XYZ file of C-alpha atoms in Angstrom:
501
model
C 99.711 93.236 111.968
C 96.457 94.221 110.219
C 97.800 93.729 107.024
C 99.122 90.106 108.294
C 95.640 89.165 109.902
C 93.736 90.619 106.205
C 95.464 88.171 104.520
C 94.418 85.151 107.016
C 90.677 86.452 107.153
C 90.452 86.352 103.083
C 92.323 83.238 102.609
C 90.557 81.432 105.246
C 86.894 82.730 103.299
C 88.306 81.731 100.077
C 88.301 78.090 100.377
C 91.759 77.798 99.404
C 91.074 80.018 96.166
C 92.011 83.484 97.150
C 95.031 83.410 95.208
C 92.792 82.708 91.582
C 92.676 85.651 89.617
C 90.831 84.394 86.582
C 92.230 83.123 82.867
C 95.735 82.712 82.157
C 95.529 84.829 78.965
C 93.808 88.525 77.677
C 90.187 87.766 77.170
C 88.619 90.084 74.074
C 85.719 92.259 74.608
C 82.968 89.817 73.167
C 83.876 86.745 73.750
C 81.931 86.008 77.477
C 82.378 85.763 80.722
C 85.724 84.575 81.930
C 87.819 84.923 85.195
C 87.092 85.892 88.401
C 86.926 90.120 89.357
C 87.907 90.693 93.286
C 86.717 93.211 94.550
C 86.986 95.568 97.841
C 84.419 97.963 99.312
C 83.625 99.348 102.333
C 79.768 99.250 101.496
C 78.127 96.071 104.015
C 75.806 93.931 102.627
C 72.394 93.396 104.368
C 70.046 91.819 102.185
C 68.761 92.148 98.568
C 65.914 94.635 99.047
C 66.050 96.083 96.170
C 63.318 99.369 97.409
C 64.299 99.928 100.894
C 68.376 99.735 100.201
C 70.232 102.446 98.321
C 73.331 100.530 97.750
C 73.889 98.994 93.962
C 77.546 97.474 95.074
C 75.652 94.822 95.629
C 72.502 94.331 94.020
C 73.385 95.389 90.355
C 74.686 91.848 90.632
C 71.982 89.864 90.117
C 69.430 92.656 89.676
C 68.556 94.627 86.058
C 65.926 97.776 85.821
C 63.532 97.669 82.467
C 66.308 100.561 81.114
C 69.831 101.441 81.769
C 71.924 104.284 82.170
C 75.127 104.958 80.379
C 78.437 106.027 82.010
C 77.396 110.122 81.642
C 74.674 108.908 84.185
C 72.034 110.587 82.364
C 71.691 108.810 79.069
C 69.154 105.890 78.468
C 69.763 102.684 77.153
C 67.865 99.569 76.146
C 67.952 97.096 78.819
C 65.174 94.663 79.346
C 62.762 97.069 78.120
C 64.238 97.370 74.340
C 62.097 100.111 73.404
C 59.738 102.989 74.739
C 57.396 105.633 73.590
C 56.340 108.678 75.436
C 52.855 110.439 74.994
C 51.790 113.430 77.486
C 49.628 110.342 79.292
C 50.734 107.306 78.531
C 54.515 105.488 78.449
C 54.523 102.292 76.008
C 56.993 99.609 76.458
C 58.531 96.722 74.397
C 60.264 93.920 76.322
C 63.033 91.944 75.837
C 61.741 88.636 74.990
C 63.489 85.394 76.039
C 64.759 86.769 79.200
C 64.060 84.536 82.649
C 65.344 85.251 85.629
C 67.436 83.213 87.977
C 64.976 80.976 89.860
C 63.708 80.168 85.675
C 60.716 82.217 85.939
C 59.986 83.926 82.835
C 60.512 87.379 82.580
C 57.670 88.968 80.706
C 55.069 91.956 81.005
C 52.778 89.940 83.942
C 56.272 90.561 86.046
C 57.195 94.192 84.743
C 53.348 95.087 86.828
C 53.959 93.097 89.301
C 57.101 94.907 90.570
C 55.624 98.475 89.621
C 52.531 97.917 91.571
C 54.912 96.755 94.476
C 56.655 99.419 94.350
C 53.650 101.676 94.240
C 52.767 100.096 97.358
C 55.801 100.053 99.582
C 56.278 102.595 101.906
C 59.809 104.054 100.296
C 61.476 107.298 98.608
C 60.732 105.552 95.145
C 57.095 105.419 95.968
C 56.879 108.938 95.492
C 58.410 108.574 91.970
C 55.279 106.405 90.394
C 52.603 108.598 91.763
C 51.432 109.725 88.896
C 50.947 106.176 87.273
C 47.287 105.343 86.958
C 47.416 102.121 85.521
C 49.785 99.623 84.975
C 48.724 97.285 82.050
C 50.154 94.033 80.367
C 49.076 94.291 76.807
C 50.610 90.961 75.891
C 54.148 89.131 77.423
C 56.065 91.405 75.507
C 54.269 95.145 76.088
C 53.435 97.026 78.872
C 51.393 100.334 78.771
C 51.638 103.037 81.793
C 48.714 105.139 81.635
C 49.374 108.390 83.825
C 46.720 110.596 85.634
C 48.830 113.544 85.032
C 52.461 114.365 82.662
C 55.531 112.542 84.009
C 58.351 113.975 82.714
C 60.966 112.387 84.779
C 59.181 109.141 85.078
C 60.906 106.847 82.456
C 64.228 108.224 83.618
C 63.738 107.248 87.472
C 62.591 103.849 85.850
C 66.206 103.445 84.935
C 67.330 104.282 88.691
C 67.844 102.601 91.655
C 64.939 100.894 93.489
C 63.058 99.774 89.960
C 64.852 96.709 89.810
C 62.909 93.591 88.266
C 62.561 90.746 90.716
C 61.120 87.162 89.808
C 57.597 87.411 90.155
C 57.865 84.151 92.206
C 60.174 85.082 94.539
C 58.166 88.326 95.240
C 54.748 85.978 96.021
C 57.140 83.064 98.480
C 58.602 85.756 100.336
C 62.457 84.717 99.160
C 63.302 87.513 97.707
C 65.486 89.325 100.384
C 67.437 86.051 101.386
C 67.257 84.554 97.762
C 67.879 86.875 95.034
C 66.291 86.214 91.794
C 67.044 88.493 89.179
C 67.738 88.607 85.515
C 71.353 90.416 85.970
C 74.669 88.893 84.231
C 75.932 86.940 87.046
C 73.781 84.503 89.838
C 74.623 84.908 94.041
C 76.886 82.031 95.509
C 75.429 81.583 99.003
C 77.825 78.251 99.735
C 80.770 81.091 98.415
C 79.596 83.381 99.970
C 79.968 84.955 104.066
C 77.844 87.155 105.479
C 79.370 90.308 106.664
C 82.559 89.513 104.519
C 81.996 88.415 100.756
C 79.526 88.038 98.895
C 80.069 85.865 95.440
C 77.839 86.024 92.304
C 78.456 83.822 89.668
C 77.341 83.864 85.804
C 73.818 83.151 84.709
C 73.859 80.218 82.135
C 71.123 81.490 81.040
C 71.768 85.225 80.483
C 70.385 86.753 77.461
C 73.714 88.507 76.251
C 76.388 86.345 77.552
C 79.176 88.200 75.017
C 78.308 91.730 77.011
C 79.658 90.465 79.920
C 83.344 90.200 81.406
C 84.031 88.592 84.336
C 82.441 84.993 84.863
C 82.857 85.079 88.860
C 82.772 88.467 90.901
C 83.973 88.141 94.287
C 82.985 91.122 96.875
C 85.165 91.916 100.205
C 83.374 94.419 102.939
C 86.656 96.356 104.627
C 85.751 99.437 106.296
C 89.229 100.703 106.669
C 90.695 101.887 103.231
C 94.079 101.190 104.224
C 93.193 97.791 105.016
C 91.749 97.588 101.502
C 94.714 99.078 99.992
C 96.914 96.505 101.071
C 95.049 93.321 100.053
C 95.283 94.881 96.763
C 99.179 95.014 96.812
C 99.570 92.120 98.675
C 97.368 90.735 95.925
C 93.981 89.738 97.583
C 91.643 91.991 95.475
C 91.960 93.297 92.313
C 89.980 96.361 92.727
C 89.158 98.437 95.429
C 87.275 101.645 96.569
C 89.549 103.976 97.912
C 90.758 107.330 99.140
C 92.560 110.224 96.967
C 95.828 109.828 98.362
C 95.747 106.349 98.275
C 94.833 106.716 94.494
C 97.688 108.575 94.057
C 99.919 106.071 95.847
C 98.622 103.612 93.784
C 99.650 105.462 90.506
C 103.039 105.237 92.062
C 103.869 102.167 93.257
C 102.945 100.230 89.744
C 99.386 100.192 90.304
C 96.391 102.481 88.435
C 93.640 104.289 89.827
C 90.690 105.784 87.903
C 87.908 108.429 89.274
C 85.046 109.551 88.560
C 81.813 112.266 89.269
C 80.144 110.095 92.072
C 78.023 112.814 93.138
C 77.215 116.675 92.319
C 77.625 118.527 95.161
C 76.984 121.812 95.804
C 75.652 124.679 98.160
C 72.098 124.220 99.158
C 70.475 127.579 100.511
C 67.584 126.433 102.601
C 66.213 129.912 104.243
C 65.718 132.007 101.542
C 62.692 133.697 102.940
C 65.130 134.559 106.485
C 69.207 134.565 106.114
C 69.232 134.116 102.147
C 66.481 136.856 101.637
C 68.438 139.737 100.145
C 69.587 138.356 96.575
C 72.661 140.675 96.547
C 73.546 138.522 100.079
C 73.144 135.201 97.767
C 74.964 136.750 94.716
C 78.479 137.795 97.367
C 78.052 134.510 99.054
C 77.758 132.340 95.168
C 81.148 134.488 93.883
C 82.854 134.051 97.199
C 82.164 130.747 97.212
C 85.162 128.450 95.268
C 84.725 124.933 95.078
C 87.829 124.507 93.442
C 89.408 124.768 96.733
C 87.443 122.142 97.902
C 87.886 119.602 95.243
C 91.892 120.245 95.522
C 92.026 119.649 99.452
C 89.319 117.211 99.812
C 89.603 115.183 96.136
C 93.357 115.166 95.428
C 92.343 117.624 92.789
C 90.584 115.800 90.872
C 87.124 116.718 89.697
C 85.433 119.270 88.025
C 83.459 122.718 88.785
C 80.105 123.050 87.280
C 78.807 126.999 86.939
C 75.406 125.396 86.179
C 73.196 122.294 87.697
C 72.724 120.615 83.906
C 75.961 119.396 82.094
C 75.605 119.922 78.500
C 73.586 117.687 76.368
C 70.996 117.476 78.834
C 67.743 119.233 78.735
C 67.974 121.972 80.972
C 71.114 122.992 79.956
C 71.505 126.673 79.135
C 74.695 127.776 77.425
C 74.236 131.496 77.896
C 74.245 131.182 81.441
C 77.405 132.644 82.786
C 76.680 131.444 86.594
C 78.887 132.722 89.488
C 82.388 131.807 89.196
C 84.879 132.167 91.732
C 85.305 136.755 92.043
C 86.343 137.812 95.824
C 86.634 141.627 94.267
C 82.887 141.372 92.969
C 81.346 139.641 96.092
C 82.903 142.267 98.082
C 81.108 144.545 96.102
C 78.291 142.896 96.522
C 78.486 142.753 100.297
C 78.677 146.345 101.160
C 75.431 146.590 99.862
C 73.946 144.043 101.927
C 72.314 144.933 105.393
C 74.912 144.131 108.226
C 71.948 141.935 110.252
C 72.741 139.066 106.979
C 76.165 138.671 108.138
C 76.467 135.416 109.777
C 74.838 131.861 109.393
C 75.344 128.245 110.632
C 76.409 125.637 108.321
C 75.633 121.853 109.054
C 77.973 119.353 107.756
C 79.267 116.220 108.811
C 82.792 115.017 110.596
C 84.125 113.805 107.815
C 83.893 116.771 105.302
C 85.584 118.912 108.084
C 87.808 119.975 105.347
C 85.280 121.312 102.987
C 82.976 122.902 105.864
C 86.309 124.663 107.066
C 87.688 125.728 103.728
C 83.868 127.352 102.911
C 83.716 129.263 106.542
C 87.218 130.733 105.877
C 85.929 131.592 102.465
C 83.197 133.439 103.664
C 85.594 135.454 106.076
C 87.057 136.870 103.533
C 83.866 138.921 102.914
C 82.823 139.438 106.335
C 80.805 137.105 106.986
C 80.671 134.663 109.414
C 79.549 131.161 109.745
C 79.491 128.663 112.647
C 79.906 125.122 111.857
C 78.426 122.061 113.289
C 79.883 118.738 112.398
C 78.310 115.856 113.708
C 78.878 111.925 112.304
C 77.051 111.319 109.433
C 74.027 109.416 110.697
C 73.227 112.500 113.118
C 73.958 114.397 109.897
C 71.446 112.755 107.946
C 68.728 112.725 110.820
C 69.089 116.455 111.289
C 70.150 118.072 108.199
C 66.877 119.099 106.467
C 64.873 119.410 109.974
C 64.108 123.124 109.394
C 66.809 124.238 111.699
C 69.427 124.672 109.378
C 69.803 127.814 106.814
C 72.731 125.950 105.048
C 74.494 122.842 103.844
C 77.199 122.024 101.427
C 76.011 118.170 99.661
C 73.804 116.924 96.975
C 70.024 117.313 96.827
C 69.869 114.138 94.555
C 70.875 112.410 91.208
C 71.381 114.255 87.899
C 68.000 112.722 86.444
C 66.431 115.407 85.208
C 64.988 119.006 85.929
C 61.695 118.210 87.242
C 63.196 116.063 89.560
C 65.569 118.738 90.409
C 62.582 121.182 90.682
C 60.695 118.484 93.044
C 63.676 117.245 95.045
C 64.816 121.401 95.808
C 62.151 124.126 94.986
C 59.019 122.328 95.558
C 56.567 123.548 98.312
C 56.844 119.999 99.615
C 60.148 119.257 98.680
C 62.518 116.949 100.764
C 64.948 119.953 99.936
C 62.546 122.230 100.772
C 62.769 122.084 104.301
C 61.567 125.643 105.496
C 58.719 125.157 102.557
C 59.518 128.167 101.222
C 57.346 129.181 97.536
C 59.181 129.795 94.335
C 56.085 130.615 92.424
C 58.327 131.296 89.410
C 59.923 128.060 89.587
C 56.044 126.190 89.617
C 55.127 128.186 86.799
C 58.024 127.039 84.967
C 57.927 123.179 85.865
C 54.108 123.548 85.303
C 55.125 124.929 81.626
C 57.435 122.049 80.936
C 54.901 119.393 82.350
C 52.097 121.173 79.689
C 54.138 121.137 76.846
C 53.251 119.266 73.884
C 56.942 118.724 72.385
C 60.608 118.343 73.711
C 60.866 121.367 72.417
C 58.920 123.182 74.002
C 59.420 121.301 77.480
C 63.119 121.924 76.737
C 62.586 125.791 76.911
C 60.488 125.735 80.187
C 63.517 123.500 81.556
C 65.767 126.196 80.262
C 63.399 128.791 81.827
C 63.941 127.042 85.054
C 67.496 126.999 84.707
C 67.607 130.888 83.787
C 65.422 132.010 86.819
C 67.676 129.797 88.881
C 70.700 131.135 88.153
C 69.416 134.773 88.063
C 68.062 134.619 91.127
C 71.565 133.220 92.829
C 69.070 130.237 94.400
C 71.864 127.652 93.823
C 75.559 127.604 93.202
C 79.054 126.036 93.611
C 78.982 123.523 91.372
C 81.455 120.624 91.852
C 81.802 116.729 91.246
C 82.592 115.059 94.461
C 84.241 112.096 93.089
C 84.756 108.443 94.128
C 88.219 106.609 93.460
C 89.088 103.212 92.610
C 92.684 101.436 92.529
C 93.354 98.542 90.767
C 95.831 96.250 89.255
C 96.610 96.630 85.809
C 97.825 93.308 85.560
C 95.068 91.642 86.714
C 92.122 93.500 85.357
C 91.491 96.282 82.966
C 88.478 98.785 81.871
C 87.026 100.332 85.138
C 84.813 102.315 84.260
C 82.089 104.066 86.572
C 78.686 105.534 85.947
C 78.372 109.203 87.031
C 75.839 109.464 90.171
C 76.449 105.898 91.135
C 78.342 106.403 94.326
C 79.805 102.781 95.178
C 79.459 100.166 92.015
C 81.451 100.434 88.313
C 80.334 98.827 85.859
C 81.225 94.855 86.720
C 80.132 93.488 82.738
C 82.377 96.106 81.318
C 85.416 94.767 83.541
C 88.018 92.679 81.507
C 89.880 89.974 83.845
C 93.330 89.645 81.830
C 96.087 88.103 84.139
């Protein structure tokens, strides 16, 4: 019956349409937008705050930051910013030119400071990301300088994340710009198409400056919580693509359909009292090589993922290939344990209901070396109100994007560090971030990144290493090239999308 009533709900929202799956023929990479891209999430739509909402399903739409990030979710790319120079104090851009965004406004370096400096001032978790901006300047319509007060290492790479967003300077001073998104993104939002709580329908921008970059001319987005739900409008063929879970990914490759996945997030065990339960390193060393996330990414992820024995993947700076890391050793963390006082034996571990599986597999893990942790497992709002309030020695998630290792120093290590929670000092870890924020080449900021890294993993402060990845089904008939950015939990990458049936 749910499957029945589905099928009503999107027909009836469709206008008669729902059946349309775009051009009658392969379209070629290059050629434009053509044919429409269905899609099914479970992420609702609200609005189109781009600073206070997280969620890109929806706003990468209509929405473009000044630079991109490629599908290893750390590399940079030329997007409306085509070029930028770093200095120790100062960040020079060059802008697109030509570029307007939906509402016809022109996109240029005036709007570029107007969105920083509204960012600077709104009360958000990107705030904190621009503090050490001291002036925003447009030099002329195509340049903008940042002048810092102080070294920003990670600053032009959170410019590429979520929350910096350009919006039309003129929707920003009318107050439209949550009910009437005006971007400069590929495609333009259909309210008349378009019903709240249900779809939400973009269509492309006539006047978009690369119209042969993008695939689909009209993407179509249905909000179903339940993934069986969305699972069936795919086979019953309502949607073309859909978020889903790992067995329905691998029904999908079964029954004629394809699923891809891909490293949403890097998860991995966050030690919060390390002056209390995590003081003795030996203690943090058993717990790290008793510890075996591959476990958890074959119950939880249908095995598929990977496990990381550092927190930088190669090719990014940070990454140090000597470092050997604690894989999975039961014999060596018992070793470890019998030298550890019998007063660390037992913690608490927060999780949420949902990752019961993962929260269950690490407390019988931890059995195995005699030690033994209590698990609370509320629903995932109560999870995210209570997780870092200081209570809490322990918890198995991320502690933020793969962005770089400043960030990773100021998001975990930090005195005043959201991960940070019990504020405890890691004066080795300051000097090192201090080193890399002092140094006068990539070079040398490499090394204190590496230095970081190094005292990290010899200290057994972090470990357990694994992607938790996000899965998408689709029919290969109807549309082809999903691919997904790593780090962007709920969105692929719509321009890449080819519709071909």
């Amino acid at each position: 019956m749910l499957t029945i009533a589905l099928a009503v709900t999107l027909t009836a929202c469709s206008g008669g349409t729902g059946s349309t799956t775009g051009t009658s023929t392969p379209k070629k990479s290059g050629d434009g937008p053509s044919g429409t891209l269905r899609i099914g999430t479970n992420q609702q739509f609200d609005d189109w705050d781009t600073v206070n909402k997280q969620n890109s399903t929806f706003s990468s739409l209509v929405y473009e930051p000044l630079i991109s990030v490629a599908a290893d979710g750390y590399t940079l790319k030329p997007q409306l910013a085509t070029e930028w120079k770093e200095s120790q104090l100062r960040i020079d851009f060059t802008l697109r030119s030509g570029v307007v965004f939906h509402d016809g406004t022109p996109f240029d370096a005036a709007a570029v400071v107007k969105n920083l400096e509204r960012i600077q001032n709104s009360p958000s978790q990107y705030r904190s990301q621009l503090v050490a901006i001291k002036k925003i300047t447009a030099v002329d319509a195509t340049h903008v300088r940042i002048d810092l007060k102080e070294p920003a290492p990670s600053l032009v790479n959170n410019l590429a994340r979520l929350g910096m967003f350009m919006v039309s300077p003129k929707a920003l001073a009318d107050g439209t710009w949550k009910t009437k998104a005006a971007g400069t993104g590929p495609w333009v939002f259909d309210p008349k198409s378009s019903t709240k709580g249900l779809r939400t329908v973009a269509t492309a921008f006539d006047k978009y400056y690369d119209k042969k970059s993008v695939g689909p001319a009209r993407v179509e987005i249905t909000q179903i919580n339940d993934p069986d739900s969305l699972y069936n409008a795919l086979r019953a063929g309502q949607l073309d693509v859909v978020w889903t879970t790992p067995p329905l990914a691998a029904r999908a490759d079964k029954e004629g359909l394809k699923s891809t996945w891909f490293p949403s997030v890097l998860w991995h065990l966050q030690m919060y009292d390390v002056d209390g339960v995590f003081k003795d390193k030996k203690f943090r060393q058993a717990i790290c090589h008793a510890s075996n996330p591959q476990d958890y990414i074959d119950a939880a992820l249908g095995g598929k993922g990977k496990t990381h024995l550092q927190r930088f993947p190669e090719g990014q700076p940070g990454h140090d290939p000597s470092l050997k890391g604690y894989p999975f050793d039961l014999d060596k963390a018992k070793q470890l344990m019998s030298e550890v006082d019998d007063a660390k034996k037992s913690f608490t571990l927060i999780s949420y209901d949902t990752q019961r599986t993962i929260a269950e597999l690490f407390r019988s893990q931890m059995s195995k070396i005699g030690v033994d942790v209590k698990l609370e497992l509320p629903n995932f709002p109560q999870f995210l109100s209570t997780y870092q309030n200081g209570k809490y020695p322990a918890a198995i998630l991320s502690d933020g994007s793969r962005s770089g290792a400043y960030d990773y120093y100021n998001r975990k290590f930090a005195p005043d560090a959201p991960g940070n929670p019990l504020k405890v000092e890691y004066p080795e870890l300051t000097a090192a971030a201090e080193e890399g924020l002092a140094a006068k080449t990539p070079e040398e900021q490499d090394a204190a990144w590496k230095k970081m890294s190094r005292i990290v993993n010899d200290e057994a402060l972090d470990c357990g290493y694994f992607d938790y990845s996000g899965f998408w089904a689709y029919n290969p008939k109807k549309v082809d090239n999903i691919v997904s950015t790593t780090n962007d939990v709920a969105v692929f990458r719509y321009k890449e999308a080819q519709v071909v049936g």
